[in-house]
Short mmCIF file of C-alpha atoms and ligand atoms in Angstrom, two decimals:
data_model
loop_
_atom_site.label_atom_id
_atom_site.label_comp_id
_atom_site.label_asym_id
_atom_site.label_seq_id
_atom_site.Cartn_x
_atom_site.Cartn_y
_atom_site.Cartn_z
CA UNK A 10 27.67 91.52 -10.93
CA UNK A 11 29.95 94.89 -10.48
CA UNK A 12 26.80 96.48 -9.50
CA UNK A 13 25.72 94.02 -6.89
CA UNK A 14 29.23 94.37 -5.40
CA UNK A 15 29.17 98.09 -5.32
CA UNK A 16 25.72 98.22 -3.57
CA UNK A 17 26.89 95.69 -0.89
CA UNK A 18 30.16 97.88 -0.39
CA UNK A 19 28.18 100.90 -0.08
CA UNK A 20 25.86 99.50 2.37
CA UNK A 21 29.06 98.29 4.53
CA UNK A 22 30.51 101.72 4.23
CA UNK A 23 27.36 103.96 5.33
CA UNK A 24 24.93 101.72 7.27
CA UNK A 25 25.49 100.94 10.75
CA UNK A 26 26.12 97.32 11.07
CA UNK A 27 22.99 95.59 12.30
CA UNK A 28 22.23 93.37 9.33
CA UNK A 29 23.81 90.24 7.72
CA UNK A 30 22.45 91.20 4.23
CA UNK A 31 21.67 88.56 1.96
CA UNK A 32 24.01 89.01 -1.06
CA UNK A 33 21.42 89.37 -3.77
CA UNK A 34 20.11 92.43 -5.62
CA UNK A 35 16.64 92.09 -5.89
CA UNK A 36 14.86 93.62 -8.90
CA UNK A 37 11.48 93.18 -8.79
CA UNK A 38 8.99 90.53 -7.28
CA UNK A 39 5.81 89.10 -8.75
CA UNK A 40 3.55 86.53 -7.18
CA UNK A 41 5.53 83.96 -5.09
CA UNK A 42 8.90 84.64 -7.02
CA UNK A 43 11.51 87.30 -6.48
CA UNK A 44 13.60 88.20 -9.54
CA UNK A 45 17.31 89.61 -9.40
CA UNK A 46 18.83 92.59 -11.41
CA UNK A 47 20.95 89.44 -13.58
CA UNK A 48 17.86 87.76 -14.30
CA UNK A 49 17.86 84.96 -11.72
CA UNK A 50 14.38 83.84 -10.26
CA UNK A 51 14.09 82.86 -6.48
CA UNK A 52 10.97 81.06 -4.95
CA UNK A 53 10.28 83.17 -2.05
CA UNK A 54 9.62 81.00 1.00
CA UNK A 55 10.58 83.91 3.13
CA UNK A 56 8.11 86.32 2.12
CA UNK A 57 9.70 89.45 3.93
CA UNK A 58 9.64 87.60 7.33
CA UNK A 59 5.88 87.29 6.57
CA UNK A 60 5.47 90.92 5.87
CA UNK A 61 4.22 90.13 2.27
CA UNK A 62 1.84 87.64 3.00
CA UNK A 63 -0.33 87.77 -0.24
CA UNK A 64 2.71 87.74 -2.19
CA UNK A 65 4.60 90.38 -4.38
CA UNK A 66 3.21 93.10 -6.78
CA UNK A 67 -0.27 92.11 -6.24
CA UNK A 68 -2.43 94.11 -8.87
CA UNK A 69 -5.10 94.64 -6.31
CA UNK A 70 -2.55 96.00 -3.79
CA UNK A 71 -0.95 98.14 -6.27
CA UNK A 72 -4.38 99.56 -7.07
CA UNK A 73 -5.43 100.48 -3.83
CA UNK A 74 -1.92 102.05 -3.18
CA UNK A 75 -2.05 103.91 -6.05
CA UNK A 76 -5.69 105.18 -5.72
CA UNK A 77 -5.13 106.28 -1.87
CA UNK A 78 -2.09 107.91 -2.98
CA UNK A 79 -3.94 110.03 -5.51
CA UNK A 80 -6.29 111.19 -3.21
CA UNK A 81 -3.71 111.82 0.07
CA UNK A 82 -1.04 109.90 1.37
CA UNK A 83 -0.76 111.17 4.79
CA UNK A 84 -3.05 113.59 7.00
CA UNK A 85 -1.96 112.96 10.44
CA UNK A 86 -4.09 111.31 13.03
CA UNK A 87 -5.82 114.99 13.77
CA UNK A 88 -8.12 114.00 10.89
CA UNK A 89 -10.39 111.12 10.66
CA UNK A 90 -9.90 108.90 7.25
CA UNK A 91 -12.34 106.65 5.66
CA UNK A 92 -10.07 104.53 4.52
CA UNK A 93 -8.44 103.92 8.17
CA UNK A 94 -11.91 103.20 9.27
CA UNK A 95 -12.81 100.69 6.59
CA UNK A 96 -9.51 98.83 7.60
CA UNK A 97 -10.35 98.92 11.30
CA UNK A 98 -13.79 97.86 10.71
CA UNK A 99 -12.40 94.91 8.89
CA UNK A 100 -9.69 93.82 11.39
CA UNK A 101 -11.94 93.90 14.22
CA UNK A 102 -14.28 91.92 12.68
CA UNK A 103 -11.81 89.39 11.95
CA UNK A 104 -10.13 89.40 15.06
CA UNK A 105 -13.47 89.55 17.45
CA UNK A 106 -11.89 92.52 19.49
CA UNK A 107 -13.78 95.79 20.01
CA UNK A 108 -11.24 98.71 19.93
CA UNK A 109 -8.25 99.68 18.06
CA UNK A 110 -5.12 101.54 18.00
CA UNK A 111 -3.28 102.02 14.67
CA UNK A 112 0.83 101.98 14.43
CA UNK A 113 3.50 101.91 11.96
CA UNK A 114 4.98 98.30 13.55
CA UNK A 115 4.95 95.35 15.32
CA UNK A 116 7.21 96.99 17.95
CA UNK A 117 5.29 99.93 18.24
CA UNK A 118 1.90 97.96 18.76
CA UNK A 119 3.60 96.20 21.81
CA UNK A 120 4.80 99.57 23.08
CA UNK A 121 1.44 100.85 23.05
CA UNK A 122 0.12 97.99 24.72
CA UNK A 123 2.57 97.88 27.34
CA UNK A 124 1.62 101.75 28.14
CA UNK A 125 -1.84 100.88 28.20
CA UNK A 126 -1.33 97.86 30.58
CA UNK A 127 0.90 99.87 32.95
CA UNK A 128 -1.72 102.77 32.85
CA UNK A 129 -4.30 100.15 33.81
CA UNK A 130 -2.80 97.97 36.48
CA UNK A 131 -0.04 100.57 37.74
CA UNK A 132 3.70 99.21 38.18
CA UNK A 133 2.98 97.35 41.20
CA UNK A 134 1.66 94.23 39.44
CA UNK A 135 3.67 92.10 37.34
CA UNK A 136 3.93 91.52 33.53
CA UNK A 137 5.19 88.28 32.13
CA UNK A 138 6.72 87.00 28.78
CA UNK A 139 7.74 83.46 28.02
CA UNK A 140 11.19 82.18 27.31
CA UNK A 141 12.54 82.32 24.15
CA UNK A 142 9.99 84.74 22.95
CA UNK A 143 10.71 87.96 20.51
CA UNK A 144 8.48 91.03 20.76
CA UNK A 145 10.70 93.64 19.42
CA UNK A 146 13.84 95.94 20.01
CA UNK A 147 12.83 98.94 21.68
CA UNK A 148 13.04 99.31 25.47
CA UNK A 149 9.94 98.20 26.36
CA UNK A 150 9.61 95.65 23.93
CA UNK A 151 13.00 94.37 24.36
CA UNK A 152 12.25 93.76 28.34
CA UNK A 153 9.35 91.24 27.09
CA UNK A 154 11.72 89.76 24.20
CA UNK A 155 13.54 86.93 26.15
CA UNK A 156 16.20 85.56 24.25
CA UNK A 157 19.37 86.52 25.73
CA UNK A 158 21.35 87.32 22.63
CA UNK A 159 18.92 90.50 22.06
CA UNK A 160 19.01 91.54 25.68
CA UNK A 161 22.42 91.21 26.94
CA UNK A 162 24.33 94.33 25.66
CA UNK A 163 21.11 96.48 27.13
CA UNK A 164 20.31 95.53 30.41
CA UNK A 165 19.10 96.29 32.87
CA UNK A 166 15.65 96.70 31.29
CA UNK A 167 12.18 97.93 32.22
CA UNK A 168 11.56 96.39 35.92
CA UNK A 169 8.40 94.73 36.84
CA UNK A 170 8.68 92.47 33.60
CA UNK A 171 9.76 88.65 34.29
CA UNK A 172 10.19 85.51 32.16
CA UNK A 173 8.19 82.20 32.75
CA UNK A 174 9.39 79.01 31.33
CA UNK A 175 7.82 78.07 27.93
CA UNK A 176 5.14 75.36 28.29
CA UNK A 177 6.21 74.96 32.00
CA UNK A 178 2.79 74.20 34.07
CA UNK A 179 4.63 74.47 37.31
CA UNK A 180 6.23 77.87 36.55
CA UNK A 181 2.66 79.15 35.76
CA UNK A 182 1.09 77.87 39.01
CA UNK A 183 4.14 79.25 40.92
CA UNK A 184 4.32 82.92 39.77
CA UNK A 185 0.73 83.51 38.76
CA UNK A 186 -1.54 85.11 41.34
CA UNK A 187 -3.50 88.58 42.29
CA UNK A 188 -0.34 90.47 41.79
CA UNK A 189 -0.45 89.84 37.78
CA UNK A 190 -1.22 92.42 35.66
CA UNK A 191 -0.17 90.52 32.00
CA UNK A 192 1.31 87.84 30.32
CA UNK A 193 2.10 88.29 26.90
CA UNK A 194 2.32 85.19 24.58
CA UNK A 195 3.11 84.15 21.04
CA UNK A 196 0.57 81.07 20.68
CA UNK A 197 3.10 80.00 18.32
CA UNK A 198 6.57 81.48 18.51
CA UNK A 199 8.30 82.63 15.51
CA UNK A 200 11.71 84.01 16.14
CA UNK A 201 12.10 81.58 18.83
CA UNK A 202 12.05 78.62 16.61
CA UNK A 203 8.25 78.00 15.56
CA UNK A 204 7.44 76.67 19.17
CA UNK A 205 3.64 75.47 19.98
CA UNK A 206 2.34 76.18 23.27
CA UNK A 207 0.37 73.14 24.70
CA UNK A 208 -3.61 73.06 25.12
CA UNK A 209 -2.98 71.85 28.66
CA UNK A 210 -0.64 75.17 29.32
CA UNK A 211 -3.31 77.04 27.81
CA UNK A 212 -6.38 75.67 29.89
CA UNK A 213 -4.48 76.31 32.96
CA UNK A 214 -3.81 79.77 31.63
CA UNK A 215 -7.61 80.12 31.40
CA UNK A 216 -8.22 79.12 34.95
CA UNK A 217 -5.98 81.36 36.19
CA UNK A 218 -7.22 84.32 34.30
CA UNK A 219 -10.73 83.73 35.43
CA UNK A 220 -9.41 83.55 39.16
CA UNK A 221 -7.13 86.33 39.04
CA UNK A 222 -8.38 88.72 36.09
CA UNK A 223 -5.33 89.73 34.56
CA UNK A 224 -5.00 90.35 30.73
CA UNK A 225 -3.46 88.08 28.23
CA UNK A 226 -2.06 89.76 25.33
CA UNK A 227 -1.52 87.81 22.09
CA UNK A 228 1.41 88.87 19.90
CA UNK A 229 0.20 87.57 16.61
CA UNK A 230 2.57 89.99 14.63
CA UNK A 231 4.22 87.02 12.91
CA UNK A 232 1.21 84.38 13.34
CA UNK A 233 -1.73 86.55 12.38
CA UNK A 234 -3.61 87.11 9.25
CA UNK A 235 -4.16 83.48 8.27
CA UNK A 236 -0.50 82.57 8.46
CA UNK A 237 -1.25 79.19 10.77
CA UNK A 238 -4.48 78.28 8.33
CA UNK A 239 -6.53 80.51 10.87
CA UNK A 240 -7.06 84.06 11.15
CA UNK A 241 -5.13 84.30 14.25
CA UNK A 242 -2.94 81.58 16.07
CA UNK A 243 -4.79 81.69 19.44
CA UNK A 244 -7.73 80.31 17.66
CA UNK A 245 -6.16 76.87 17.33
CA UNK A 246 -6.04 76.77 20.97
CA UNK A 247 -10.06 77.59 21.83
CA UNK A 248 -8.81 80.71 23.69
CA UNK A 249 -9.61 84.35 23.28
CA UNK A 250 -7.13 86.71 24.53
CA UNK A 251 -8.14 90.32 26.21
CA UNK A 252 -5.70 92.05 23.80
CA UNK A 253 -4.14 91.29 20.43
CA UNK A 254 -1.05 92.75 18.68
CA UNK A 255 -0.87 92.62 15.00
CA UNK A 256 1.28 93.95 12.23
CA UNK A 257 3.57 92.42 9.47
CA UNK A 258 0.93 90.78 7.00
CA UNK A 259 -1.78 93.50 7.81
CA UNK A 260 -0.17 96.16 5.54
CA UNK A 261 0.21 94.31 2.62
CA UNK A 262 4.05 94.82 2.26
CA UNK A 263 3.76 98.52 3.90
CA UNK A 264 4.30 99.56 7.46
CA UNK A 265 1.16 99.00 9.85
CA UNK A 266 0.38 97.75 13.20
CA UNK A 267 -2.59 97.16 15.39
CA UNK A 268 -3.04 97.44 18.91
CA UNK A 269 -6.46 95.51 19.39
CA UNK A 270 -8.54 95.31 22.60
CA UNK A 271 -11.80 94.13 24.19
CA UNK A 272 -13.72 94.21 27.52
CA UNK A 273 -12.05 96.21 30.23
CA UNK A 274 -9.22 97.40 28.32
CA UNK A 275 -11.50 99.84 26.11
CA UNK A 276 -11.52 102.74 28.10
CA UNK A 277 -8.08 103.06 29.59
CA UNK A 278 -6.41 105.51 27.41
CA UNK A 279 -8.29 108.94 27.18
CA UNK A 280 -7.43 111.77 24.62
CA UNK A 281 -3.39 112.65 25.17
CA UNK A 282 -2.38 109.38 26.38
CA UNK A 283 -0.93 108.12 23.28
CA UNK A 284 -0.38 109.15 19.77
CA UNK A 285 1.71 108.57 16.37
CA UNK A 286 2.29 110.73 13.50
CA UNK A 287 2.25 108.05 10.84
CA UNK A 288 0.49 105.39 12.59
CA UNK A 289 -2.35 103.95 10.50
CA UNK A 290 -1.36 106.07 7.47
CA UNK A 291 -3.95 105.75 4.71
CA UNK A 292 -1.83 104.37 2.01
CA UNK A 293 -0.72 101.54 4.35
CA UNK A 294 -4.49 101.07 5.31
CA UNK A 295 -5.78 100.72 1.64
CA UNK A 296 -3.10 98.07 1.03
CA UNK A 297 -4.14 96.54 4.37
CA UNK A 298 -7.70 96.72 3.66
CA UNK A 299 -6.98 94.39 0.35
CA UNK A 300 -5.06 91.91 2.28
CA UNK A 301 -7.71 91.29 4.77
CA UNK A 302 -10.55 90.85 2.20
CA UNK A 303 -8.26 88.37 0.26
CA UNK A 304 -7.12 86.42 3.16
CA UNK A 305 -10.77 86.47 4.92
CA UNK A 306 -13.29 86.39 1.90
CA UNK A 307 -11.53 84.29 -0.66
CA UNK A 308 -11.32 80.80 1.09
CA UNK A 309 -7.60 81.36 1.60
CA UNK A 310 -7.82 79.79 4.77
CA UNK A 311 -8.79 76.28 3.91
CA UNK A 312 -6.28 76.02 1.23
CA UNK A 313 -3.45 77.12 3.64
CA UNK A 314 -4.75 74.37 6.03
CA UNK A 315 -4.62 71.83 3.56
CA UNK A 316 -1.28 72.46 1.85
CA UNK A 317 0.13 73.18 5.60
CA UNK A 318 -0.68 69.70 6.28
CA UNK A 319 0.66 68.21 2.99
CA UNK A 320 3.94 70.02 3.47
CA UNK A 321 4.38 68.91 6.99
CA UNK A 322 3.53 65.59 6.23
CA UNK A 323 6.10 65.16 3.46
CA UNK A 324 8.73 66.90 5.85
CA UNK A 325 8.12 64.19 8.33
CA UNK A 326 8.82 61.59 5.69
CA UNK A 327 12.12 63.31 5.23
CA UNK A 328 12.70 63.12 9.17
CA UNK A 329 12.18 59.43 9.06
CA UNK A 330 14.47 59.15 6.17
CA UNK A 331 17.15 61.16 7.75
CA UNK A 332 16.78 60.82 11.60
CA UNK A 333 20.54 61.97 11.92
CA UNK A 334 19.92 65.33 10.16
CA UNK A 335 16.31 66.21 11.13
CA UNK A 336 15.28 66.78 14.67
CA UNK A 337 11.63 67.88 14.47
CA UNK A 338 9.07 69.52 12.15
CA UNK A 339 6.84 71.92 13.69
CA UNK A 340 4.18 74.29 12.94
CA UNK A 341 0.54 75.18 11.44
CA UNK A 342 -0.41 76.25 8.13
CA UNK A 343 2.13 78.11 6.34
CA UNK A 344 4.39 78.84 9.84
CA UNK A 345 6.64 75.69 9.67
CA UNK A 346 10.08 74.97 11.69
CA UNK A 347 12.33 72.09 10.66
CA UNK A 348 14.69 71.76 13.36
CA UNK A 349 17.87 70.13 12.19
CA UNK A 350 21.26 68.82 13.68
CA UNK A 351 23.31 71.26 12.77
CA UNK A 352 23.45 75.31 11.49
CA UNK A 353 20.30 75.96 9.91
CA UNK A 354 22.36 78.83 8.08
CA UNK A 355 24.19 75.92 5.83
CA UNK A 356 21.12 74.64 4.69
CA UNK A 357 19.59 78.43 3.88
CA UNK A 358 22.66 78.98 2.01
CA UNK A 359 22.27 75.67 -0.12
CA UNK A 360 18.94 76.44 -0.85
CA UNK A 361 19.55 79.69 -2.05
CA UNK A 362 21.99 78.01 -4.57
CA UNK A 363 18.93 76.25 -5.86
CA UNK A 364 17.06 79.26 -6.21
CA UNK A 365 14.72 79.03 -2.88
CA UNK A 366 14.74 81.51 -0.11
CA UNK A 367 13.78 80.14 3.18
CA UNK A 368 15.18 81.57 6.27
CA UNK A 369 16.57 80.02 9.99
CA UNK A 370 16.26 81.15 13.52
CA UNK A 371 17.36 80.12 16.88
CA UNK A 372 20.59 78.73 15.38
CA UNK A 373 19.51 75.37 13.70
CA UNK A 374 15.71 75.70 13.06
CA UNK A 375 14.78 76.50 9.45
CA UNK A 376 11.84 78.52 9.08
CA UNK A 377 9.34 78.34 6.10
CA UNK A 378 6.90 81.01 5.91
CA UNK A 379 5.44 80.41 2.40
CA UNK A 380 3.46 83.35 0.84
CA UNK A 381 -0.31 82.88 1.81
CA UNK A 382 -1.04 82.02 -2.03
CA UNK A 383 1.30 79.57 -2.62
CA UNK A 384 0.15 76.36 -4.31
CA UNK A 385 0.91 72.56 -4.25
CA UNK A 386 3.23 73.24 -7.47
CA UNK A 387 5.30 75.63 -5.35
CA UNK A 388 5.55 72.98 -2.46
CA UNK A 389 6.51 70.43 -4.61
CA UNK A 390 9.48 72.48 -5.97
CA UNK A 391 10.68 73.37 -2.67
CA UNK A 392 10.36 69.79 -1.29
CA UNK A 393 12.23 68.48 -4.29
CA UNK A 394 14.96 70.85 -3.71
CA UNK A 395 15.04 70.41 -0.07
CA UNK A 396 15.25 66.45 -0.14
CA UNK A 397 18.49 66.93 -2.18
CA UNK A 398 20.15 69.50 -0.13
CA UNK A 399 19.20 67.29 2.91
CA UNK A 400 20.64 64.42 1.08
CA UNK A 401 24.11 66.21 1.00
CA UNK A 402 23.75 67.93 4.50
CA UNK A 403 26.64 66.73 6.95
CA UNK A 404 24.87 67.29 10.37
CA UNK A 405 27.53 68.88 12.27
CA UNK A 406 26.36 68.63 16.21
CA UNK A 407 29.00 70.89 16.94
CA UNK A 408 27.70 73.89 15.21
CA UNK A 409 25.07 74.66 17.53
CA UNK A 410 24.54 75.26 21.37
C1 PLP B 525 8.27 90.57 13.83
C2 PLP B 525 7.80 90.73 15.61
C3 PLP B 525 7.85 91.85 16.42
C4 PLP B 525 8.31 92.87 15.76
O1 PLP B 525 7.64 93.55 14.73
P1 PLP B 525 8.17 94.53 14.15
O2 PLP B 525 7.25 95.11 12.90
O3 PLP B 525 9.76 94.34 13.59
O4 PLP B 525 8.51 95.82 14.76
C5 PLP B 525 7.05 91.23 17.44
N1 PLP B 525 6.72 89.99 17.94
C6 PLP B 525 6.85 89.19 16.88
C7 PLP B 525 6.08 87.71 17.36
C8 PLP B 525 7.35 89.25 15.62
O5 PLP B 525 7.53 88.54 15.09
#
């Protein structure tokens, strides 16, 4: 206990004040559970913001990391490394794309995409993102990130980037034409509150792309690698993007991101146009290769579909029981939002009291990102606690905007 306070105090003293840290000192993780230094066990439906998709301390990931570390942990991209190629081949295979650039993070992959598209189209043609989107915090990525709370202290941002209203057909028709270079999309928005694009919107987008040939970039950083019950969220919409950005889960808990391209976008970069020292780090690629094999080769997807449907169905029963507390359940697979009438944070705190870790986003949406290996047993543990918390929850209609 004393130790825990000390850590938090030291954090306050030495770190720039960017995070509201959770008051838990995690000692280790195993499977879908996290254990604190004082021996408490937490069911982790937060999963490192989906960065630990395949669960904690997975023996195959540990072995892959160890084996690679014993050979070499870093060479720089001046060298070709076998593990980088093996990882890239798998990710290309499962994404359906043709070429790849590896980074250390999602944001860096977004920046790489922006550079590639600005080189391809110049700065005269426009780039769009959608309202409520999240694409990262560096200058280029933040120019795409639509949410005002992230942008307002840093404006003006990159010129030539504008936001379209999410799922708004008229806005799309009105703004997209031959001057369009690119649209960045999260087919299922994460940070923005687990919002799904409509099939109608995507169909129109498809027609407009045929007519004006611009790039559709799928930001699959949160929604990719099986999270929604398909390899990538765009697959739910029978749409093929021109460019995919992937990160979070692909590194098996280590920092790794990827820009994946197809067709006209393959030959835009030439040597010297872009680079990174650590991007595609061999140890991260070794972990990532295990993740891809486990997610795509071990029939994990069908279990995510089945259990995701079960979870959503049970949550909808709670919504019917408590229509004054729960507004809407949204999501696919293991990427689920529960919009409540009140501050999400209050429910997150109550769930933590019951040894279950979830997250809230966009003020009033509870975000569930269970590990991809979650079974019905853990979902039932979650549901049992959630029902008790919701039963006691006092909706506070003033606590959100
Ligand atoms: C997390 C996230 C990012 C940023 O990725 P980092 O790895 O944090 O840099 C970008 N887009 C989406 C949709 C994300 O969820």
